[in-house]
Coordinates of N, CA and C in Angstrom, one line a residue:
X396 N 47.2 -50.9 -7.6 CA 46.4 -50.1 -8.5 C 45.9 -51.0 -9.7
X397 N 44.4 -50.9 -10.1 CA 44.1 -51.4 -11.1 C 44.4 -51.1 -12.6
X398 N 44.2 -51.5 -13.3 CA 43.9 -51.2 -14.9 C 43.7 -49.8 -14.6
X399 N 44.9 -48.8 -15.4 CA 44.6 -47.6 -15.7 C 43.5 -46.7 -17.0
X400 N 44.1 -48.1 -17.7 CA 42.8 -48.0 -18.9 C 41.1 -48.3 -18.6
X401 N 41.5 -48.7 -17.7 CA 39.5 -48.9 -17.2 C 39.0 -47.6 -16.8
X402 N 39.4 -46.6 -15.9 CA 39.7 -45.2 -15.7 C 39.1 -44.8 -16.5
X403 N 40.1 -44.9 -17.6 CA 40.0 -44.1 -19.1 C 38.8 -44.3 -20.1
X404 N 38.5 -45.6 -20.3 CA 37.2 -45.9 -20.5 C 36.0 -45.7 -19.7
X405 N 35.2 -45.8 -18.4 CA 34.8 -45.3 -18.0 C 34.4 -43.7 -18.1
X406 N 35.9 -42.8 -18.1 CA 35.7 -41.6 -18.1 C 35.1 -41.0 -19.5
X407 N 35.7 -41.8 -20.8 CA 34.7 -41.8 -21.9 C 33.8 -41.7 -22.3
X408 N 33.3 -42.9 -21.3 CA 31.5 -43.8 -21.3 C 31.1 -42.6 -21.0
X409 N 31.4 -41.8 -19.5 CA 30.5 -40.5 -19.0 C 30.5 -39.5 -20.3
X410 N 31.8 -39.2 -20.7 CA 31.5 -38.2 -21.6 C 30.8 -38.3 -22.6
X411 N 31.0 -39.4 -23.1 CA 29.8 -39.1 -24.6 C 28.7 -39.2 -23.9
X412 N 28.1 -40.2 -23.0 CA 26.8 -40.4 -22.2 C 26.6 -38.4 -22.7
X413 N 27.2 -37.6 -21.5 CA 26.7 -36.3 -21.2 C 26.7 -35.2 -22.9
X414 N 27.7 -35.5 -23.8 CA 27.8 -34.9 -24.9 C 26.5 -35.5 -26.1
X415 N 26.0 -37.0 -25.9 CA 25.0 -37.6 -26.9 C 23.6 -36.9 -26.4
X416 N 23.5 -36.6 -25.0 CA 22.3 -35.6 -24.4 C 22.3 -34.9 -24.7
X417 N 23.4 -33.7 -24.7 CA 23.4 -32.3 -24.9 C 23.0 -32.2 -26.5
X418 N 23.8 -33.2 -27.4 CA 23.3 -33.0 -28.7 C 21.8 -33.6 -29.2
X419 N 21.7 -34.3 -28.2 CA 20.0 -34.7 -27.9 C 19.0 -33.1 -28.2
X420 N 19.4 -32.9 -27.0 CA 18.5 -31.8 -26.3 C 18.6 -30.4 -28.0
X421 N 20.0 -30.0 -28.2 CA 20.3 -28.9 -29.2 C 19.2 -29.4 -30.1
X422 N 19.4 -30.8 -30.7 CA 18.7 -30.6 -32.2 C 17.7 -31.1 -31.7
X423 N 16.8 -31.4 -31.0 CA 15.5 -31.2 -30.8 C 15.1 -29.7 -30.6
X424 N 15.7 -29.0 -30.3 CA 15.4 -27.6 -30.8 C 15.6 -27.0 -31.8
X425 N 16.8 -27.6 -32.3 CA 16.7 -26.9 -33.5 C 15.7 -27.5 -34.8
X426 N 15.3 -29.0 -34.6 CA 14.6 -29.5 -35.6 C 12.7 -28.4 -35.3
X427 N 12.3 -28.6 -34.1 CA 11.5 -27.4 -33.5 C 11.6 -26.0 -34.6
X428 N 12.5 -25.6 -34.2 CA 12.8 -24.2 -34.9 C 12.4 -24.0 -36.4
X429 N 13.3 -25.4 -36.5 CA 13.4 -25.2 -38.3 C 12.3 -26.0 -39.3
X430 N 11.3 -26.5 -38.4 CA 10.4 -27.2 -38.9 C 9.7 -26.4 -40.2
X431 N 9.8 -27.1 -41.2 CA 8.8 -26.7 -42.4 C 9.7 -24.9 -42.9
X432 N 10.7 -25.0 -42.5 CA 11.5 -23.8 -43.1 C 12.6 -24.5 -44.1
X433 N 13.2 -23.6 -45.1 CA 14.2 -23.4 -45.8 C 15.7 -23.3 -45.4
X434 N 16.9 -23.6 -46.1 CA 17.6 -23.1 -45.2 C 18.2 -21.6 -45.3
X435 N 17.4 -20.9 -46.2 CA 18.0 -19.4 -45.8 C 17.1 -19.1 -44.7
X436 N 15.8 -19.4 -44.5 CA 15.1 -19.0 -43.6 C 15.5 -18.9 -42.0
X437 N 15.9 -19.7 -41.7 CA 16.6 -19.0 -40.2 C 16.5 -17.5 -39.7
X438 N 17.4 -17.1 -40.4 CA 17.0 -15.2 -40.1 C 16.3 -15.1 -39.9
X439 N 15.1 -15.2 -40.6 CA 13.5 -14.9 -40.7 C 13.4 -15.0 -39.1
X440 N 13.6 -16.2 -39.0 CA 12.8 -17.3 -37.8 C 13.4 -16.5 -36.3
X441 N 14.7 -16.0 -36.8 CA 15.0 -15.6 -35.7 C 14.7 -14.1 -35.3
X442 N 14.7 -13.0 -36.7 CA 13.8 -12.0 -36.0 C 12.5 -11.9 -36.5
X443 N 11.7 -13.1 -36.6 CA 10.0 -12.9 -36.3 C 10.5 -13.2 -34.3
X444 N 11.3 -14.8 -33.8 CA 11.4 -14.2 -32.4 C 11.5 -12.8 -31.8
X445 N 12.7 -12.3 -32.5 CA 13.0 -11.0 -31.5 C 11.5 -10.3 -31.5
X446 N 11.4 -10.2 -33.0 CA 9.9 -9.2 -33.0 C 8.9 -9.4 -32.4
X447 N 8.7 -10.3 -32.1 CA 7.5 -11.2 -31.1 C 8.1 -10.8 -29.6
X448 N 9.3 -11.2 -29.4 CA 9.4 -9.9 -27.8 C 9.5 -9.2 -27.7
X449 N 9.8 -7.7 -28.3 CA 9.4 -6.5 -28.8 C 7.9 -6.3 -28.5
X450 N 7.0 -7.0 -29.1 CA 5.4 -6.9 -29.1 C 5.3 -7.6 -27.7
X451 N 5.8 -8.2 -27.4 CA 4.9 -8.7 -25.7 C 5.7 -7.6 -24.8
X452 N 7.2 -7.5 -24.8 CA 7.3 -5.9 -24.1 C 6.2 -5.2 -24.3
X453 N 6.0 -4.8 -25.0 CA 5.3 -3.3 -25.7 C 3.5 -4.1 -25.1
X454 N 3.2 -4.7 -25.4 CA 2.0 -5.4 -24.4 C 1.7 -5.2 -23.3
X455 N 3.2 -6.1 -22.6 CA 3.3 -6.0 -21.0 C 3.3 -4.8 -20.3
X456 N 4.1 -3.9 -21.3 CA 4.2 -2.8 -20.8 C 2.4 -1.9 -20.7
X457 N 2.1 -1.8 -21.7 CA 1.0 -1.4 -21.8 C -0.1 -2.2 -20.8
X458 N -0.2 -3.5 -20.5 CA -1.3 -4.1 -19.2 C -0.8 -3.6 -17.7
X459 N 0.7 -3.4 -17.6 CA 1.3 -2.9 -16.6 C 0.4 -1.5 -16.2
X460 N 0.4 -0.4 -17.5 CA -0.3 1.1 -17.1 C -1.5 0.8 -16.9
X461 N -2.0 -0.3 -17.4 CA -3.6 -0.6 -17.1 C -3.9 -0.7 -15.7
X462 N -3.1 -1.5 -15.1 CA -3.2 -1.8 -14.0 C -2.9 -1.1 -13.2
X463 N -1.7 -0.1 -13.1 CA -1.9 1.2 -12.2 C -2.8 2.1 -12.5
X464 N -3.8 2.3 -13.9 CA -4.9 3.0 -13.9 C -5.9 2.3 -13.2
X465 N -6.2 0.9 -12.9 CA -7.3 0.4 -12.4 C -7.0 0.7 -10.9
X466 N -5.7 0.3 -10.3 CA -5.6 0.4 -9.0 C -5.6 1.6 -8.5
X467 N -5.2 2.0 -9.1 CA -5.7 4.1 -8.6 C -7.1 4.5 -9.1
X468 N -8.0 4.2 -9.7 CA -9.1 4.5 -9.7 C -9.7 3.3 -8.9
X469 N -9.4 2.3 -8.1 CA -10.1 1.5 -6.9 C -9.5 2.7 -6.0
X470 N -8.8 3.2 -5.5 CA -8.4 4.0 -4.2 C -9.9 4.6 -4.4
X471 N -10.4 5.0 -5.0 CA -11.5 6.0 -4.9 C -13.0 5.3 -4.8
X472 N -13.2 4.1 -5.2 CA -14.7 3.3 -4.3 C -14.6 3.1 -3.0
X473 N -15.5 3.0 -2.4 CA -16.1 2.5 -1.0 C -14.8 1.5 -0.9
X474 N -13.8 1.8 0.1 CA -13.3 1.0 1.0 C -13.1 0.6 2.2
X475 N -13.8 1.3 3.3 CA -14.2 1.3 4.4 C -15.8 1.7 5.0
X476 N -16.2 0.9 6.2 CA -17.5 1.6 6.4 C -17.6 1.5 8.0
X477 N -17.8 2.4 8.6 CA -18.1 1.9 10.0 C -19.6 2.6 10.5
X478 N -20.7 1.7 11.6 CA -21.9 2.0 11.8 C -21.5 2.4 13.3
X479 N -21.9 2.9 13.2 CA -22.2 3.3 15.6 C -23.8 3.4 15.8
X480 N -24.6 2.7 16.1 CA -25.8 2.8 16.6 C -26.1 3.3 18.3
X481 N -27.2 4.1 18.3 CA -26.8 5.1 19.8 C -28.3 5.4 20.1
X482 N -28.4 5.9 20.7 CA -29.9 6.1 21.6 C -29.6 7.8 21.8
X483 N -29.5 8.8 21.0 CA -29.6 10.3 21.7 C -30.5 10.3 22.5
X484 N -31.2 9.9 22.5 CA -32.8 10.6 23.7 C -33.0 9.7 25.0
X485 N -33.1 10.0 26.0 CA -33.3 9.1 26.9 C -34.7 9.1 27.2
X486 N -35.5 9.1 27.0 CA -37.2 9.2 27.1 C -37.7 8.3 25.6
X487 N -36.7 8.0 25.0 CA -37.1 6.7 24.0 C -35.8 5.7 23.8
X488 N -36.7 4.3 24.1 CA -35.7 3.2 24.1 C -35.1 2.5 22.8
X489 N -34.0 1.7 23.1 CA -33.1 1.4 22.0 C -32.2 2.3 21.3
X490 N -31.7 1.5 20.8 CA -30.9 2.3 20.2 C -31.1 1.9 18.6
X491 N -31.8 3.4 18.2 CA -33.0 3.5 16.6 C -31.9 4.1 16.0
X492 N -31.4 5.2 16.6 CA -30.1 6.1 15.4 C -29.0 5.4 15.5
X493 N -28.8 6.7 14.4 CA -27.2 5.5 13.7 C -26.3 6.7 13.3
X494 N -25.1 6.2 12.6 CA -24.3 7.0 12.2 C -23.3 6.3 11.4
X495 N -23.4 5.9 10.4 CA -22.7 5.7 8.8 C -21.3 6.3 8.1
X496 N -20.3 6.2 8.3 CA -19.7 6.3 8.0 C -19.0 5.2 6.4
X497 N -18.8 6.0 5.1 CA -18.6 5.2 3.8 C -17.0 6.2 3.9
X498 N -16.2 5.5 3.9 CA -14.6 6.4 3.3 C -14.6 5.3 1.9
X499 N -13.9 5.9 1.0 CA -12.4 5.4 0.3 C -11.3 5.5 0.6
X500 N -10.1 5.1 0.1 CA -8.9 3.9 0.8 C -8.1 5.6 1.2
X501 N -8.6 7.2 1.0 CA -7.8 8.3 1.0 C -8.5 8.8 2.2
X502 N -9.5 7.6 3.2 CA -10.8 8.5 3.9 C -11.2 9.6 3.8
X503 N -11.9 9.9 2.2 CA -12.7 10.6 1.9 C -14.0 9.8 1.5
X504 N -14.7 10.8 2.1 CA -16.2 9.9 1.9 C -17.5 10.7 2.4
X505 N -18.3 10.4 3.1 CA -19.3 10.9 4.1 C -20.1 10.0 5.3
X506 N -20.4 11.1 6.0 CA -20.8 10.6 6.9 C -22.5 10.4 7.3
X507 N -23.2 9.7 7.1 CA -25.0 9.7 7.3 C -25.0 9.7 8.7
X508 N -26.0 10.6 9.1 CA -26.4 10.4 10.7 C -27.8 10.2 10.6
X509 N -28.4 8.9 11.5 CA -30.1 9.3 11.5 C -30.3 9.1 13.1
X510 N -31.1 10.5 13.4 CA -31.6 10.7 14.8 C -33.3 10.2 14.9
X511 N -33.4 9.3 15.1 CA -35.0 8.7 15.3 C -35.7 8.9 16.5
X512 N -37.0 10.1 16.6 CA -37.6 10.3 17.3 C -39.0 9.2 17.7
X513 N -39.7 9.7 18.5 CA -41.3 9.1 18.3 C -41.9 9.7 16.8
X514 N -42.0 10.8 16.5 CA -42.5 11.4 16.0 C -41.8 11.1 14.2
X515 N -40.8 11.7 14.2 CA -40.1 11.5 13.2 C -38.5 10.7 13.2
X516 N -38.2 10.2 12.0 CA -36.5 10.2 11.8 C -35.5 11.4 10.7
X517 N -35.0 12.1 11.5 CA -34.1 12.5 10.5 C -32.5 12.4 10.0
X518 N -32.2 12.5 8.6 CA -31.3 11.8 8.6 C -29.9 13.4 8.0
X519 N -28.8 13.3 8.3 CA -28.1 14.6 8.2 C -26.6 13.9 7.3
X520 N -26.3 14.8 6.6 CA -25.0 14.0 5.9 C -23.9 14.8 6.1
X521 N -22.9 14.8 6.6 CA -21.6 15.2 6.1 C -20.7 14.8 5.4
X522 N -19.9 15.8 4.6 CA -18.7 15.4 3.6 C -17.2 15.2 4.3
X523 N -16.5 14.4 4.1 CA -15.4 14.1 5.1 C -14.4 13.9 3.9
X524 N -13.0 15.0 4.2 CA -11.7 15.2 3.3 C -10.7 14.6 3.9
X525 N -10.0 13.6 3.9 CA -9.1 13.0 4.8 C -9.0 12.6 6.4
X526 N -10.6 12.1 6.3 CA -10.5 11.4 7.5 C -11.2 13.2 8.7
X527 N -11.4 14.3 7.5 CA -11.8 15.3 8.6 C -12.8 15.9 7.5
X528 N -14.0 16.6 8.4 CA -15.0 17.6 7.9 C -14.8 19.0 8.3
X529 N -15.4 19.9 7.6 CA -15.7 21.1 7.2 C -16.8 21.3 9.1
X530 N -17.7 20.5 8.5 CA -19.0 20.7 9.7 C -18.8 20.0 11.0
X531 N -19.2 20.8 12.1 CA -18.7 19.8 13.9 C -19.2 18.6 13.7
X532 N -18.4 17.7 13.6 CA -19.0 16.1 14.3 C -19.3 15.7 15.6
X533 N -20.3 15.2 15.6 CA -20.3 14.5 17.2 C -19.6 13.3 17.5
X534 N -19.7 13.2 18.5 CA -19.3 11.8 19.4 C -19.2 10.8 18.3
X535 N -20.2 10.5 18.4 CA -20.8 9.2 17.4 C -20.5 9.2 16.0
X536 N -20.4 10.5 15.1 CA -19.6 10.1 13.6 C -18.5 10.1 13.9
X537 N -17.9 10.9 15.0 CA -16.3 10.7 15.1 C -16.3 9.0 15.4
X538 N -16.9 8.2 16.2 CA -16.9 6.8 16.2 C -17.2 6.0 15.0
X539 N -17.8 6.4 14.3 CA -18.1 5.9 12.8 C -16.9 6.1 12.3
X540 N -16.3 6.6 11.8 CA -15.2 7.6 11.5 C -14.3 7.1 11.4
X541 N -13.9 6.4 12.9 CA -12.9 5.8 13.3 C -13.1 4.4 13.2
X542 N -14.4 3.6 13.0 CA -14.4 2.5 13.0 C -14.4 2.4 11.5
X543 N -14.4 2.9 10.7 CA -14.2 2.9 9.4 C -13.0 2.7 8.8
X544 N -12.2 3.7 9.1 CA -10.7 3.8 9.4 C -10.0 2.7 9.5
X545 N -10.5 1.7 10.8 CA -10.0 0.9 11.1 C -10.4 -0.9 10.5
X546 N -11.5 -0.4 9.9 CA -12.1 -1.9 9.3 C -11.5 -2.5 7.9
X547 N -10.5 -1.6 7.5 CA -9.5 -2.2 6.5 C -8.4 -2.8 6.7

């Protein structure tokens, strides 16, 4: 076995090494803290801190309700849309009509239908309450409908 005293020294060396940091690191905060203050001033210093997280709670808190008022009044814009384009008439080609489907994120919305003739286009709307209407849908807004539904 070597020098037991070398051990001893060594284990020294580390400790002040780790103890001259630690008091490194403290009074660099504390000189921070106390910059351009007094020494009764502390208190102050320490509840202007508290008071200052008090006010960003009371902030946070308040941007927090913001933002569940903003995200619940987005459920309610246009968030889905689905088109079905179709041909009703077989004595005219292509497919001219359509069918529009606009929901929000509760599919409520409406539905545009336009049936295009030679003659004329007409266009018909229904109101849609969860994904259902009041008035018979056809084929094709039920396909709008659904492709709306599903485009989110």
């Amino acid at each position: 076995m070597e020098n037991p005293s070398l051990y001893i020294f060594i284990f020294v060396g580390i400790w002040l090494t780790t103890l001259s940091v630690f008091l490194y690191r403290f009074f660099t905060i504390y000189k921070k803290l106390t910059e351009g203050v007094g020494v009764g001033d502390i208190k102050k210093i320490l509840e202007k801190i508290l008071s200052r997280g008090d006010e960003n709670y009371k902030n946070i808190s308040d941007i927090l309700r913001r933002l569940d008022s903003i995200d619940e009044n987005d459920r309610r814009h246009i968030q889905k849309v689905g088109l079905v384009r179709f041909n009703p008439f077989s004595e005219l080609g292509g497919d001219h009509s359509f069918c529009l489907a606009i929901l929000d994120d509760r599919d409520t919305g409406v539905v545009i239908t336009g049936l295009h003739t030679r003659d004329r286009t007409r266009v018909y709307m229904k109101d849609i309450r969860v994904g259902k209407s009041n008035f018979e849908l056809s084929a094709e807004e039920k396909k709008a409908i659904l492709s709306a539904q599903k485009s989110k």
